[in-house]
PDB file of C-alpha atoms in Angstrom:
ATOM      1  CA  UNK N 158      50.571-118.611 -16.835  1.00  0.00           C
ATOM      2  CA  UNK N 159      51.316-115.549 -15.190  1.00  0.00           C
ATOM      3  CA  UNK N 160      51.297-117.049 -12.053  1.00  0.00           C
ATOM      4  CA  UNK N 161      54.373-118.971 -13.108  1.00  0.00           C
ATOM      5  CA  UNK N 162      52.214-122.541 -12.019  1.00  0.00           C
ATOM      6  CA  UNK N 163      54.906-125.093 -13.456  1.00  0.00           C
ATOM      7  CA  UNK N 164      52.147-127.763 -14.959  1.00  0.00           C
ATOM      8  CA  UNK N 165      50.549-124.427 -16.428  1.00  0.00           C
ATOM      9  CA  UNK N 166      53.877-123.676 -18.298  1.00  0.00           C
ATOM     10  CA  UNK N 167      54.483-127.082 -19.072  1.00  0.00           C
ATOM     11  CA  UNK N 168      50.922-127.466 -20.873  1.00  0.00           C
ATOM     12  CA  UNK N 169      51.425-124.176 -22.710  1.00  0.00           C
ATOM     13  CA  UNK N 170      55.246-125.004 -23.630  1.00  0.00           C
ATOM     14  CA  UNK N 171      53.698-128.238 -25.284  1.00  0.00           C
ATOM     15  CA  UNK N 172      51.074-126.336 -27.140  1.00  0.00           C
ATOM     16  CA  UNK N 173      53.441-123.534 -28.241  1.00  0.00           C
ATOM     17  CA  UNK N 174      55.592-126.487 -29.926  1.00  0.00           C
ATOM     18  CA  UNK N 175      53.164-127.618 -31.628  1.00  0.00           C
ATOM     19  CA  UNK N 176      51.699-124.337 -32.689  1.00  0.00           C
ATOM     20  CA  UNK N 177      54.921-122.992 -33.916  1.00  0.00           C
ATOM     21  CA  UNK N 178      55.517-126.126 -35.997  1.00  0.00           C
ATOM     22  CA  UNK N 179      52.031-125.346 -37.643  1.00  0.00           C
ATOM     23  CA  UNK N 180      53.072-121.759 -38.099  1.00  0.00           C
ATOM     24  CA  UNK N 181      55.804-122.807 -39.863  1.00  0.00           C
ATOM     25  CA  UNK N 182      54.408-124.623 -42.568  1.00  0.00           C
ATOM     26  CA  UNK N 183      51.959-121.716 -43.347  1.00  0.00           C
ATOM     27  CA  UNK N 184      54.595-119.184 -43.018  1.00  0.00           C
ATOM     28  CA  UNK N 185      56.636-121.507 -45.610  1.00  0.00           C
ATOM     29  CA  UNK N 186      53.730-121.443 -47.780  1.00  0.00           C
ATOM     30  CA  UNK N 187      53.171-117.923 -47.626  1.00  0.00           C
ATOM     31  CA  UNK N 188      56.944-117.106 -48.071  1.00  0.00           C
ATOM     32  CA  UNK N 189      57.253-115.200 -45.005  1.00  0.00           C
ATOM     33  CA  UNK N 190      60.628-113.633 -44.412  1.00  0.00           C
ATOM     34  CA  UNK N 191      62.638-116.389 -42.254  1.00  0.00           C
ATOM     35  CA  UNK N 192      63.904-113.281 -40.459  1.00  0.00           C
ATOM     36  CA  UNK N 193      60.470-112.951 -38.791  1.00  0.00           C
ATOM     37  CA  UNK N 194      60.714-113.176 -34.829  1.00  0.00           C
ATOM     38  CA  UNK N 195      57.572-114.335 -33.309  1.00  0.00           C
ATOM     39  CA  UNK N 196      56.586-113.576 -29.907  1.00  0.00           C
ATOM     40  CA  UNK N 197      53.758-114.755 -27.917  1.00  0.00           C
ATOM     41  CA  UNK N 198      51.998-112.296 -25.129  1.00  0.00           C
ATOM     42  CA  UNK N 199      54.029-114.533 -22.469  1.00  0.00           C
ATOM     43  CA  UNK N 200      57.153-113.012 -24.023  1.00  0.00           C
ATOM     44  CA  UNK N 201      56.419-109.896 -22.321  1.00  0.00           C
ATOM     45  CA  UNK N 202      55.259-111.470 -18.765  1.00  0.00           C
ATOM     46  CA  UNK N 203      58.704-110.328 -17.231  1.00  0.00           C
ATOM     47  CA  UNK N 204      57.940-106.525 -18.467  1.00  0.00           C
ATOM     48  CA  UNK N 205      54.658-106.240 -17.199  1.00  0.00           C
ATOM     49  CA  UNK N 206      55.580-104.887 -13.492  1.00  0.00           C
ATOM     50  CA  UNK N 207      57.730-102.198 -14.919  1.00  0.00           C
ATOM     51  CA  UNK N 208      54.710-100.989 -17.172  1.00  0.00           C
ATOM     52  CA  UNK N 209      53.044-100.517 -13.874  1.00  0.00           C
ATOM     53  CA  UNK N 210      55.866 -99.117 -11.930  1.00  0.00           C
ATOM     54  CA  UNK N 211      56.093 -96.450 -14.504  1.00  0.00           C
ATOM     55  CA  UNK N 212      52.346 -95.674 -14.942  1.00  0.00           C
ATOM     56  CA  UNK N 213      52.593 -95.244 -11.195  1.00  0.00           C
ATOM     57  CA  UNK N 214      55.884 -92.928 -11.341  1.00  0.00           C
ATOM     58  CA  UNK N 215      53.917 -90.624 -13.935  1.00  0.00           C
ATOM     59  CA  UNK N 216      50.843 -90.588 -11.903  1.00  0.00           C
ATOM     60  CA  UNK N 217      48.601 -92.137 -14.057  1.00  0.00           C
ATOM     61  CA  UNK N 218      47.876 -95.130 -12.167  1.00  0.00           C
ATOM     62  CA  UNK N 219      44.550 -95.372  -9.802  1.00  0.00           C
ATOM     63  CA  UNK N 220      42.672 -97.802  -8.112  1.00  0.00           C
ATOM     64  CA  UNK N 221      39.001 -98.447  -9.156  1.00  0.00           C
ATOM     65  CA  UNK N 222      37.054-101.390  -7.505  1.00  0.00           C
ATOM     66  CA  UNK N 223      40.251-103.085  -6.590  1.00  0.00           C
ATOM     67  CA  UNK N 224      41.908-103.028  -9.862  1.00  0.00           C
ATOM     68  CA  UNK N 225      44.600-100.534 -11.052  1.00  0.00           C
ATOM     69  CA  UNK N 226      43.857 -98.707 -13.687  1.00  0.00           C
ATOM     70  CA  UNK N 227      44.595 -95.499 -15.909  1.00  0.00           C
ATOM     71  CA  UNK N 228      41.924 -93.015 -17.076  1.00  0.00           C
ATOM     72  CA  UNK N 229      42.269 -91.733 -20.504  1.00  0.00           C
ATOM     73  CA  UNK N 230      40.843 -88.028 -21.372  1.00  0.00           C
ATOM     74  CA  UNK N 231      38.063 -88.679 -23.626  1.00  0.00           C
ATOM     75  CA  UNK N 232      37.313 -92.266 -22.702  1.00  0.00           C
ATOM     76  CA  UNK N 233      34.210 -92.203 -21.314  1.00  0.00           C
ATOM     77  CA  UNK N 234      30.929 -93.838 -21.311  1.00  0.00           C
ATOM     78  CA  UNK N 235      27.634 -92.936 -23.021  1.00  0.00           C
ATOM     79  CA  UNK N 236      26.881 -91.168 -19.898  1.00  0.00           C
ATOM     80  CA  UNK N 237      30.092 -89.081 -20.104  1.00  0.00           C
ATOM     81  CA  UNK N 238      31.568 -90.599 -17.378  1.00  0.00           C
ATOM     82  CA  UNK N 239      35.242 -92.009 -17.473  1.00  0.00           C
ATOM     83  CA  UNK N 240      35.929 -95.042 -18.192  1.00  0.00           C
ATOM     84  CA  UNK N 241      39.006 -97.026 -16.773  1.00  0.00           C
ATOM     85  CA  UNK N 242      41.485 -98.904 -19.097  1.00  0.00           C
ATOM     86  CA  UNK N 243      42.285-101.611 -16.592  1.00  0.00           C
ATOM     87  CA  UNK N 244      46.354-102.527 -16.429  1.00  0.00           C
ATOM     88  CA  UNK N 245      45.881-104.984 -13.401  1.00  0.00           C
ATOM     89  CA  UNK N 246      42.880-106.781 -12.240  1.00  0.00           C
ATOM     90  CA  UNK N 247      42.108-106.860  -8.647  1.00  0.00           C
ATOM     91  CA  UNK N 248      43.361-110.614  -8.193  1.00  0.00           C
ATOM     92  CA  UNK N 249      46.744-109.410  -9.395  1.00  0.00           C
ATOM     93  CA  UNK N 250      46.376-110.845 -13.236  1.00  0.00           C
ATOM     94  CA  UNK N 251      47.102-108.510 -16.007  1.00  0.00           C
ATOM     95  CA  UNK N 252      45.235-107.352 -18.932  1.00  0.00           C
ATOM     96  CA  UNK N 253      46.128-107.101 -22.851  1.00  0.00           C
ATOM     97  CA  UNK N 254      46.322-103.853 -22.293  1.00  0.00           C
ATOM     98  CA  UNK N 255      49.341-104.339 -20.441  1.00  0.00           C
ATOM     99  CA  UNK N 256      50.936-106.449 -22.717  1.00  0.00           C
ATOM    100  CA  UNK N 257      50.234-104.379 -25.031  1.00  0.00           C
ATOM    101  CA  UNK N 258      51.983-101.519 -23.590  1.00  0.00           C
ATOM    102  CA  UNK N 259      55.038-103.938 -22.758  1.00  0.00           C
ATOM    103  CA  UNK N 260      54.946-104.584 -26.440  1.00  0.00           C
ATOM    104  CA  UNK N 261      55.334-100.965 -27.721  1.00  0.00           C
ATOM    105  CA  UNK N 262      57.894-100.358 -25.124  1.00  0.00           C
ATOM    106  CA  UNK N 263      60.124-103.513 -26.135  1.00  0.00           C
ATOM    107  CA  UNK N 264      59.829-102.660 -29.751  1.00  0.00           C
ATOM    108  CA  UNK N 265      60.510 -98.880 -29.407  1.00  0.00           C
ATOM    109  CA  UNK N 266      63.947-100.021 -27.345  1.00  0.00           C
ATOM    110  CA  UNK N 267      64.948-103.025 -29.246  1.00  0.00           C
ATOM    111  CA  UNK N 268      63.858-103.114 -32.452  1.00  0.00           C
ATOM    112  CA  UNK N 269      64.474-100.826 -35.531  1.00  0.00           C
TER     113      UNK N 269
END
């Protein structure tokens, strides 16, 4: 999906429509507030490159085995060696961590 392949996007759109219809029934049964805005992780795809740009501008982005990573203080393996938080794989794909960062930024900027 991240690469924008049209056949994959068409299949994904079909799955989303089917899923959303089922979700709607469950939300109704649970009396979930109709104002709920649901967003899948793909909602954040256009925002992912700017997450990397800002991490790089802040001097936080490092390369590790071809992947782009952030090393957080205190985030280590059992031997005390730093563990990377991978934000972009060596093949260019993004990680859930990147989507999470984009979601935090979007919510902080756009939602109350």
